[in-house]
mmCIF file of C-alpha atoms in Angstrom:
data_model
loop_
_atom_site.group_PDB
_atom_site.id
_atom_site.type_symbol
_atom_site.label_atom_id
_atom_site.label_comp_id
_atom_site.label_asym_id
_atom_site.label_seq_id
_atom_site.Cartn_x
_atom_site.Cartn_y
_atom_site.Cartn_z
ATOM 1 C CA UNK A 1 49.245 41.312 26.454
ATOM 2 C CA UNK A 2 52.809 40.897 27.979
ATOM 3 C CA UNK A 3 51.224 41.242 31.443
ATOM 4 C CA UNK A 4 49.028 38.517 31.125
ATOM 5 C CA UNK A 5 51.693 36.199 29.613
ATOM 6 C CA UNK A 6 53.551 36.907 32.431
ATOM 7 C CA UNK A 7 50.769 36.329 34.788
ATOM 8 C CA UNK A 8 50.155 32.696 33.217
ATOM 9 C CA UNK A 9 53.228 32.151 33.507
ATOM 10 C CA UNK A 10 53.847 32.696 36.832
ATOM 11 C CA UNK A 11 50.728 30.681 37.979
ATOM 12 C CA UNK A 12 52.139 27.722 36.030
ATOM 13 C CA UNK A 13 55.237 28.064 37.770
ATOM 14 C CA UNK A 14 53.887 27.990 40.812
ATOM 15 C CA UNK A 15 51.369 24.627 40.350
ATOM 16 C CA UNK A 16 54.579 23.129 39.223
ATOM 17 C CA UNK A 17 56.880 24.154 42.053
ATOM 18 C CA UNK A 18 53.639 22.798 44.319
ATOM 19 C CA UNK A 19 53.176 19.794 42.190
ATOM 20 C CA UNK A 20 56.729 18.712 42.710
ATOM 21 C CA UNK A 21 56.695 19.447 46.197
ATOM 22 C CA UNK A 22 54.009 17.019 46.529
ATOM 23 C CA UNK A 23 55.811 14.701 44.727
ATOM 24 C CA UNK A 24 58.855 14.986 46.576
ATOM 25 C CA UNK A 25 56.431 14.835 49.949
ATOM 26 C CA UNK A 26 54.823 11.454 48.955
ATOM 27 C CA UNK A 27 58.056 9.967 47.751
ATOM 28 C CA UNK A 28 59.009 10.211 51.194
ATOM 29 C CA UNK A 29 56.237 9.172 52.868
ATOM 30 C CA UNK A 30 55.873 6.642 50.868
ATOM 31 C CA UNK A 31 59.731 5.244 50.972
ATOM 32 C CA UNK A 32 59.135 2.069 53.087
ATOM 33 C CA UNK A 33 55.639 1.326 51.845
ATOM 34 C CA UNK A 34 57.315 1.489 48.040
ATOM 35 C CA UNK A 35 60.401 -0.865 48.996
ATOM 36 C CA UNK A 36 58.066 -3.335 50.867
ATOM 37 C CA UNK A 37 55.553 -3.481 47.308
ATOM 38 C CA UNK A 38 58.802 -4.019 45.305
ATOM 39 C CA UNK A 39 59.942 -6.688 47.522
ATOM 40 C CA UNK A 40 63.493 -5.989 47.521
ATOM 41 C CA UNK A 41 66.267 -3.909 48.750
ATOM 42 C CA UNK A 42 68.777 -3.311 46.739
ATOM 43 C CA UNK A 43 72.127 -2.546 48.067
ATOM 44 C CA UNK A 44 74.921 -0.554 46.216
ATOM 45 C CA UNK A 45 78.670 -1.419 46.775
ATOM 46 C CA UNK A 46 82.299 -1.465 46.078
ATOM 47 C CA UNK A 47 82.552 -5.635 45.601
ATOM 48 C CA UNK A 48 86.550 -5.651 46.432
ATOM 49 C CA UNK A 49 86.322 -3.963 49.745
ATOM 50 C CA UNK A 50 87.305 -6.987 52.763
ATOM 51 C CA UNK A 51 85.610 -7.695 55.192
ATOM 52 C CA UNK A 52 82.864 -5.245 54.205
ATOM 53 C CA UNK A 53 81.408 -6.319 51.106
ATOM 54 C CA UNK A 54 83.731 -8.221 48.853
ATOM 55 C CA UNK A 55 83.275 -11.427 46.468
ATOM 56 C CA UNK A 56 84.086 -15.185 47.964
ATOM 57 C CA UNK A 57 86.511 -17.829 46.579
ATOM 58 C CA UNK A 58 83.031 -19.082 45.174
ATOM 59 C CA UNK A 59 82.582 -15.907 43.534
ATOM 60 C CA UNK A 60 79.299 -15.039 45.945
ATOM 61 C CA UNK A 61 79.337 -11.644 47.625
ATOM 62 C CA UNK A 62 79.932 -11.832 51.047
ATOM 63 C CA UNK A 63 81.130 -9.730 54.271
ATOM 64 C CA UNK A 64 79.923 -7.630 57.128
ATOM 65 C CA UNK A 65 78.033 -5.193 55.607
ATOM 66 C CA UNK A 66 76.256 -7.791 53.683
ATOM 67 C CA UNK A 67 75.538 -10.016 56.537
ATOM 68 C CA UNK A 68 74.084 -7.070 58.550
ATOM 69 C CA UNK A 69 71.876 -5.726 55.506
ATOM 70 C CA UNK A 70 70.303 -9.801 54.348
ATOM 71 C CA UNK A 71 68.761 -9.434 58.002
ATOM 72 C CA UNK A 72 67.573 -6.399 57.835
ATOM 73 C CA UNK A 73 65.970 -7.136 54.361
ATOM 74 C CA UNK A 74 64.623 -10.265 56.235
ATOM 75 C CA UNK A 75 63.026 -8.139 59.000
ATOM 76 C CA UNK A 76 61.868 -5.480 56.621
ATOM 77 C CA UNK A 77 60.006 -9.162 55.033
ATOM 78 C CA UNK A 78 61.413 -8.397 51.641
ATOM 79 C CA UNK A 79 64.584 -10.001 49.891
ATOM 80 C CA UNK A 80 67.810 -9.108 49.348
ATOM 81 C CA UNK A 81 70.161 -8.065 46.680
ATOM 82 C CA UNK A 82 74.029 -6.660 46.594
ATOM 83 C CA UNK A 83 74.497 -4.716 43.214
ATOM 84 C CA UNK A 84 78.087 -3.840 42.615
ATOM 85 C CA UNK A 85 78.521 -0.510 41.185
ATOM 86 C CA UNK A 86 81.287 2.139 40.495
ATOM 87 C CA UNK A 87 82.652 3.682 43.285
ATOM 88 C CA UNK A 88 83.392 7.050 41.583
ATOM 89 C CA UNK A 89 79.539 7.210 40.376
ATOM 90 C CA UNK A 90 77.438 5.833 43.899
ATOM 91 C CA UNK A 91 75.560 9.307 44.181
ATOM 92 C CA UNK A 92 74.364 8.864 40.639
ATOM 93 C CA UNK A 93 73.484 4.944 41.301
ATOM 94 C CA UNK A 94 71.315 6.220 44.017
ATOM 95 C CA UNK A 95 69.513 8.984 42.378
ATOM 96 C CA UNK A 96 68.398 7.065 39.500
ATOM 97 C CA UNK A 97 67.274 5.015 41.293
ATOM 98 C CA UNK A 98 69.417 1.735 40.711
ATOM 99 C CA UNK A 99 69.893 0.998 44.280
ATOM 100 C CA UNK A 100 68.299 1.896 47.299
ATOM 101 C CA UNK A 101 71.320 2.858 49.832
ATOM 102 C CA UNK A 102 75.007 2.428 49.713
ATOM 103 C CA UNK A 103 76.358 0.403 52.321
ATOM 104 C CA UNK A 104 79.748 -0.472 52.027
ATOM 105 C CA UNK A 105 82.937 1.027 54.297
ATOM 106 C CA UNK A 106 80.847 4.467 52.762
ATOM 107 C CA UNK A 107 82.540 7.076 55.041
ATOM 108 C CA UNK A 108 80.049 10.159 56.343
ATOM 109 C CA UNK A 109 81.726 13.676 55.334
ATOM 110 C CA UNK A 110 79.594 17.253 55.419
ATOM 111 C CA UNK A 111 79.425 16.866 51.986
ATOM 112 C CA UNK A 112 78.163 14.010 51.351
ATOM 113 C CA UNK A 113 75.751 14.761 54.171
ATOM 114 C CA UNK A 114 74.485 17.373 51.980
ATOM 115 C CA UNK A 115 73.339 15.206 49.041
ATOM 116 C CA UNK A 116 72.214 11.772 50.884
ATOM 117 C CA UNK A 117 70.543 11.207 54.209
ATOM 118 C CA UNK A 118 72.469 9.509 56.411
ATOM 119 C CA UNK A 119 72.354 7.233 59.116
ATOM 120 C CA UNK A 120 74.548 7.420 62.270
ATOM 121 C CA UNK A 121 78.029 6.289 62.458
ATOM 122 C CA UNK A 122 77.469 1.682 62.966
ATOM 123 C CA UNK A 123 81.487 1.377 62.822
ATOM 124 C CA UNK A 124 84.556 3.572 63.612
ATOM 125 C CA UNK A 125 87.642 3.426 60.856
ATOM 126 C CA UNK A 126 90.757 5.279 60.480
ATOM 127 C CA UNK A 127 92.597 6.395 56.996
ATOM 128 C CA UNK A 128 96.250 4.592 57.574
ATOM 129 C CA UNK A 129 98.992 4.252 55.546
ATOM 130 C CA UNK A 130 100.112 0.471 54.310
ATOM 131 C CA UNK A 131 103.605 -0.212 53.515
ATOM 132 C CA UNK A 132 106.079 -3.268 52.872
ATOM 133 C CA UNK A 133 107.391 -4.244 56.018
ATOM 134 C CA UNK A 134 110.793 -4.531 54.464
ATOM 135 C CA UNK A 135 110.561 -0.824 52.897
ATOM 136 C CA UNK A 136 112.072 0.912 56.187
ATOM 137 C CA UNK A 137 109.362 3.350 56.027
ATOM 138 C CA UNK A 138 107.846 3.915 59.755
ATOM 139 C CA UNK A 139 106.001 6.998 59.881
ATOM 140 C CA UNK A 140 104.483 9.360 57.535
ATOM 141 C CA UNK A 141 107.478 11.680 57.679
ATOM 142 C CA UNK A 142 109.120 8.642 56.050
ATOM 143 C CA UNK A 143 107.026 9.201 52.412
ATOM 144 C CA UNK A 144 108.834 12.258 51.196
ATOM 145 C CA UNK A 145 109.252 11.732 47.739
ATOM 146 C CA UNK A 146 107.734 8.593 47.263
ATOM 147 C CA UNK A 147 104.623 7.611 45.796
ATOM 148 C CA UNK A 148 101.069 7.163 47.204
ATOM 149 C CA UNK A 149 98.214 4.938 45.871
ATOM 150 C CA UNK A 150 94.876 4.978 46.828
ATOM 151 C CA UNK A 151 90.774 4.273 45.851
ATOM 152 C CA UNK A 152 89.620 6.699 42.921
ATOM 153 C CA UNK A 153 86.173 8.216 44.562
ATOM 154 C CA UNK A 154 87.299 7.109 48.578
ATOM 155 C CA UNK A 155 87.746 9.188 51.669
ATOM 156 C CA UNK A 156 91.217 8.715 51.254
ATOM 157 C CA UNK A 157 91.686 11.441 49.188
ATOM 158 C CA UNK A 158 89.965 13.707 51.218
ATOM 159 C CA UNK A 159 92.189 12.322 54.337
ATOM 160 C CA UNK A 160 95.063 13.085 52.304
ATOM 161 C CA UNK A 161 94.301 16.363 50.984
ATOM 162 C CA UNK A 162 93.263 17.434 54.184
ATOM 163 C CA UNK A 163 96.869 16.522 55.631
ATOM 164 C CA UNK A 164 99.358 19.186 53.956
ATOM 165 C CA UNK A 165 102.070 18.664 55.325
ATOM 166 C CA UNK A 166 102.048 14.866 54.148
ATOM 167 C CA UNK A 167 100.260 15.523 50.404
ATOM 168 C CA UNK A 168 103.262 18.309 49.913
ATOM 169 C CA UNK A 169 105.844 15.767 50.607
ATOM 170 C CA UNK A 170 104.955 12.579 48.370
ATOM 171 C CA UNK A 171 106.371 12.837 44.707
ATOM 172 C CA UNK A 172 102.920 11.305 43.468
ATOM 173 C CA UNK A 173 99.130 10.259 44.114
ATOM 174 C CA UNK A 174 98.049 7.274 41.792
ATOM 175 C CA UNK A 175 94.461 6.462 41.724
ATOM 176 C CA UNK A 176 92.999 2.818 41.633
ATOM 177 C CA UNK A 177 89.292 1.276 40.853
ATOM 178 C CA UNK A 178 89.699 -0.294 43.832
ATOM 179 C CA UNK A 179 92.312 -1.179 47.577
ATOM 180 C CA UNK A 180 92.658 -4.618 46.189
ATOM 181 C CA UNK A 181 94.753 -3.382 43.288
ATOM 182 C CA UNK A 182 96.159 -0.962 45.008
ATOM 183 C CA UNK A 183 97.849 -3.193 47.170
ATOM 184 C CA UNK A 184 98.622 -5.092 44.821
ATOM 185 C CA UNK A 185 100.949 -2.136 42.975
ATOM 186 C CA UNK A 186 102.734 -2.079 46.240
ATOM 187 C CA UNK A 187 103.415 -5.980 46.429
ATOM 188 C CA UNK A 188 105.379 -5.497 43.148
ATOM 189 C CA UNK A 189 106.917 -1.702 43.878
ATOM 190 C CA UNK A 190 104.805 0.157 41.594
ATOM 191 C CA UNK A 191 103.609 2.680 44.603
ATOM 192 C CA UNK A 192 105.441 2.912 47.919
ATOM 193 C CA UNK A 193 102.450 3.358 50.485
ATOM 194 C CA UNK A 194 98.365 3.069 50.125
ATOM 195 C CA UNK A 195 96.544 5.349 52.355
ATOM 196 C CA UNK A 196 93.114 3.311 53.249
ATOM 197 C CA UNK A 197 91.101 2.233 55.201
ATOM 198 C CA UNK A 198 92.156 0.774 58.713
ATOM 199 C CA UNK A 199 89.248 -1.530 59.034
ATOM 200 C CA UNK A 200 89.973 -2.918 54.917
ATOM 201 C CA UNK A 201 93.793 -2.924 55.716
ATOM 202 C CA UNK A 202 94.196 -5.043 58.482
ATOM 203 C CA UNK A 203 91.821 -7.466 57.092
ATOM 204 C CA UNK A 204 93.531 -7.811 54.290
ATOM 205 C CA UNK A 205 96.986 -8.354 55.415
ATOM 206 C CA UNK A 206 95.684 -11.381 58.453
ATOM 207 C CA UNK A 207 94.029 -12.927 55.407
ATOM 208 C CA UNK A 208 96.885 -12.381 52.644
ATOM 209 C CA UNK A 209 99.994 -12.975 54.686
ATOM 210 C CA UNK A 210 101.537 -10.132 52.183
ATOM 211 C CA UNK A 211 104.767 -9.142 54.259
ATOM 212 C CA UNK A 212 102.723 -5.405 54.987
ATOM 213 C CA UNK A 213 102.350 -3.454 57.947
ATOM 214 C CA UNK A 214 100.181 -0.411 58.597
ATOM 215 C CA UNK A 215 101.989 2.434 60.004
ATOM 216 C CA UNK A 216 100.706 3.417 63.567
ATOM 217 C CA UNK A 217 99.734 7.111 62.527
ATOM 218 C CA UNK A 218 96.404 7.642 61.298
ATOM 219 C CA UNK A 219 96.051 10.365 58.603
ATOM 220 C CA UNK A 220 92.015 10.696 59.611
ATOM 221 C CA UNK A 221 89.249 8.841 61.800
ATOM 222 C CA UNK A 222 86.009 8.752 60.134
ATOM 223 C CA UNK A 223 83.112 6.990 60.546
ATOM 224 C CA UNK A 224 80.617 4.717 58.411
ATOM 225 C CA UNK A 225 77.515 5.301 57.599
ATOM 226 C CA UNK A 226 74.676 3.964 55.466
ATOM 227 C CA UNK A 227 73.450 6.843 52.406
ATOM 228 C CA UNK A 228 70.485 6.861 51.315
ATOM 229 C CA UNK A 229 68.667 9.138 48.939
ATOM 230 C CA UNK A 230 67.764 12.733 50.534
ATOM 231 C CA UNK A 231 64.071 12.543 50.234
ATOM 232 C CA UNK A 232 63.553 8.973 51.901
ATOM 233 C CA UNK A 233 64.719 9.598 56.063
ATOM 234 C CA UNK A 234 61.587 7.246 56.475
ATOM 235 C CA UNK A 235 63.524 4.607 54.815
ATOM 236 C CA UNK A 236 66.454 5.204 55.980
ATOM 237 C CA UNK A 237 65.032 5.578 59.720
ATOM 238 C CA UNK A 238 63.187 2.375 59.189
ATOM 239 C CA UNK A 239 66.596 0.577 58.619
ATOM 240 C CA UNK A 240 68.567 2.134 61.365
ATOM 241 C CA UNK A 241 65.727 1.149 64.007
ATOM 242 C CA UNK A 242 65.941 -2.570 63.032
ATOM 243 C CA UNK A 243 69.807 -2.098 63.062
ATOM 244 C CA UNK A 244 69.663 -0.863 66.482
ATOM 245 C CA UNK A 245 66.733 -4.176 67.204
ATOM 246 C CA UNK A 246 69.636 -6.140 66.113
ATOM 247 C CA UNK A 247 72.668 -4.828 68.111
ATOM 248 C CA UNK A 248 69.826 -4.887 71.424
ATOM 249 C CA UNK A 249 69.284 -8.559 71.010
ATOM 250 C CA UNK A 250 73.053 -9.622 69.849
ATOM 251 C CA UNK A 251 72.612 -10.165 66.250
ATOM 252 C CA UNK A 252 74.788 -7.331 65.444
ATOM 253 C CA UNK A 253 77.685 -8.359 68.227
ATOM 254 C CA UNK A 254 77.539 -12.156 66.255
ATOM 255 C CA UNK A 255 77.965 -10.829 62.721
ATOM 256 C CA UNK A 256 80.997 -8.793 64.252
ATOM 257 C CA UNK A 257 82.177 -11.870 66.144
ATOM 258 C CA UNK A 258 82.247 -13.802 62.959
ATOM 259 C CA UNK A 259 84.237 -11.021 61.009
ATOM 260 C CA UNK A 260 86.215 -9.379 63.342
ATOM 261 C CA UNK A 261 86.494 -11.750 66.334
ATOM 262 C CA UNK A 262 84.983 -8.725 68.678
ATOM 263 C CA UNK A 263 82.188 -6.262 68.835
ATOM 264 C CA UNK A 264 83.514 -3.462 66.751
ATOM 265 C CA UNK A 265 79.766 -2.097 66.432
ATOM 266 C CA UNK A 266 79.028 1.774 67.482
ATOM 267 C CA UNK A 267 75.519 1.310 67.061
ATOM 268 C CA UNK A 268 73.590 1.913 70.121
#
């Protein structure tokens, strides 16, 4: 009796294990068409990340990213939508299902290559170190002792974990929601560096006039990529092929014109 259990069991195992592989198989396959029924693409991102994807005087999100994603939406022929969402929980945004890629400054690492499906590299950044200009800090030596802020859930931690001889020195790591408020802690002396993103950094001191300066040493180069989830590469293939339509026919070089004042693009 035992046997046969065990037998029944093991063949319902097995349609289930095939079912799901099915499943799994047609979500794929059936990525693009699914996006193009819905009508929308819905992009996840970190709202308060300049010149990326941040929000507007008039409180409308706005930036590279989102400049680059409305026209692919428009070539895929469906609309467009920016959700903001945690930072520390994008993975679980994605697998639910909330959004359909994050796009946003989202930095491509082995492990997070492991869980999404990535596109190629469309911009080059560095992890730098900001400090006040009048703080007589100049290199990285310089922050033994002193405190270091940076994004809960960014590369940044992994850029400074990965650098031992600099995460030994500092007295402290405090982690922020977000750069913005990061940089503001170091405005008023509440941290004495903020290890981010090159790209975000130098934005954001041209545009604030804050009396920073980002030291010349980079503590990692990275680059960005667009996640999506690991059972869609149709999807995401679909959107790296326009992107690559766009940078061909200088719609991409424009939109990095307008936010950069050059052609910072690596897509090719």
């Amino acid at each position: 009796m035992k046997k046969i259990i065990l037998a029944t069991l093991m063949v319902v195992s097995l349609f289930a294990v095939t079912g799901c592989k099915k499943a799994n198989k047609k979500v794929a396959e059936d990525a693009v068409s699914d996006l193009k029924n819905r009508g929308v693409f819905v992009l996840g991102l970190d709202d308060s990340f300049p010149p990326l994807g941040f929000r507007s005087d008039n409180n409308e999100i706005v930036g590279y990213d989102i400049d680059l994603a409305k026209e692919v939406a428009k070539r895929l022929g469906v609309e467009f939508r920016a959700q903001p969402i945690d930072w520390d929980a994008k993975e679980m945004e994605l697998e639910t299902g909330k959004i359909d890629c994050v796009w946003n400054g989202f930095t491509i690492t082995e492990e997070r290559k492991n869980a999404l499906s990535f596109t190629e590299a469309y911009l080059n950044n560095d992890q730098v170190l900001v400090v006040r200009a009048d703080s007589g800090i100049n290199s990285l030596a310089d922050m033994k002792g002193r405190i270091v802020g940076i994004q809960s859930g960014s590369s940044a931690q992994e850029a400074v974990d990965d650098n031992s001889d600099f995460s030994s020195s500092i007295s402290k790591l405090i982690m922020f929601k977000d750069n913005i408020t990061a940089l503001n802690d170091l405005d008023i002396g509440g941290v004495d560096g903020v290890v981010m993103d090159s790209v975000v950094a130098n934005y954001s001191i041209a545009q604030t006039k804050k009396p920073f300066k980002v030291i010349d040493e980079s503590l990692a180069n990275e680059g960005y990529g667009i996640g999506f989830r690991k059972n869609e590469p149709e999807l995401r293939d679909a959107v790296w092929n326009i992107l690559k339509e766009m940078q061909n026919d200088g719609t991409v070089t424009a939109i990095s014109q307008k936010w950069f004042g050059r052609d910072i693009s690596t897509i090719k």
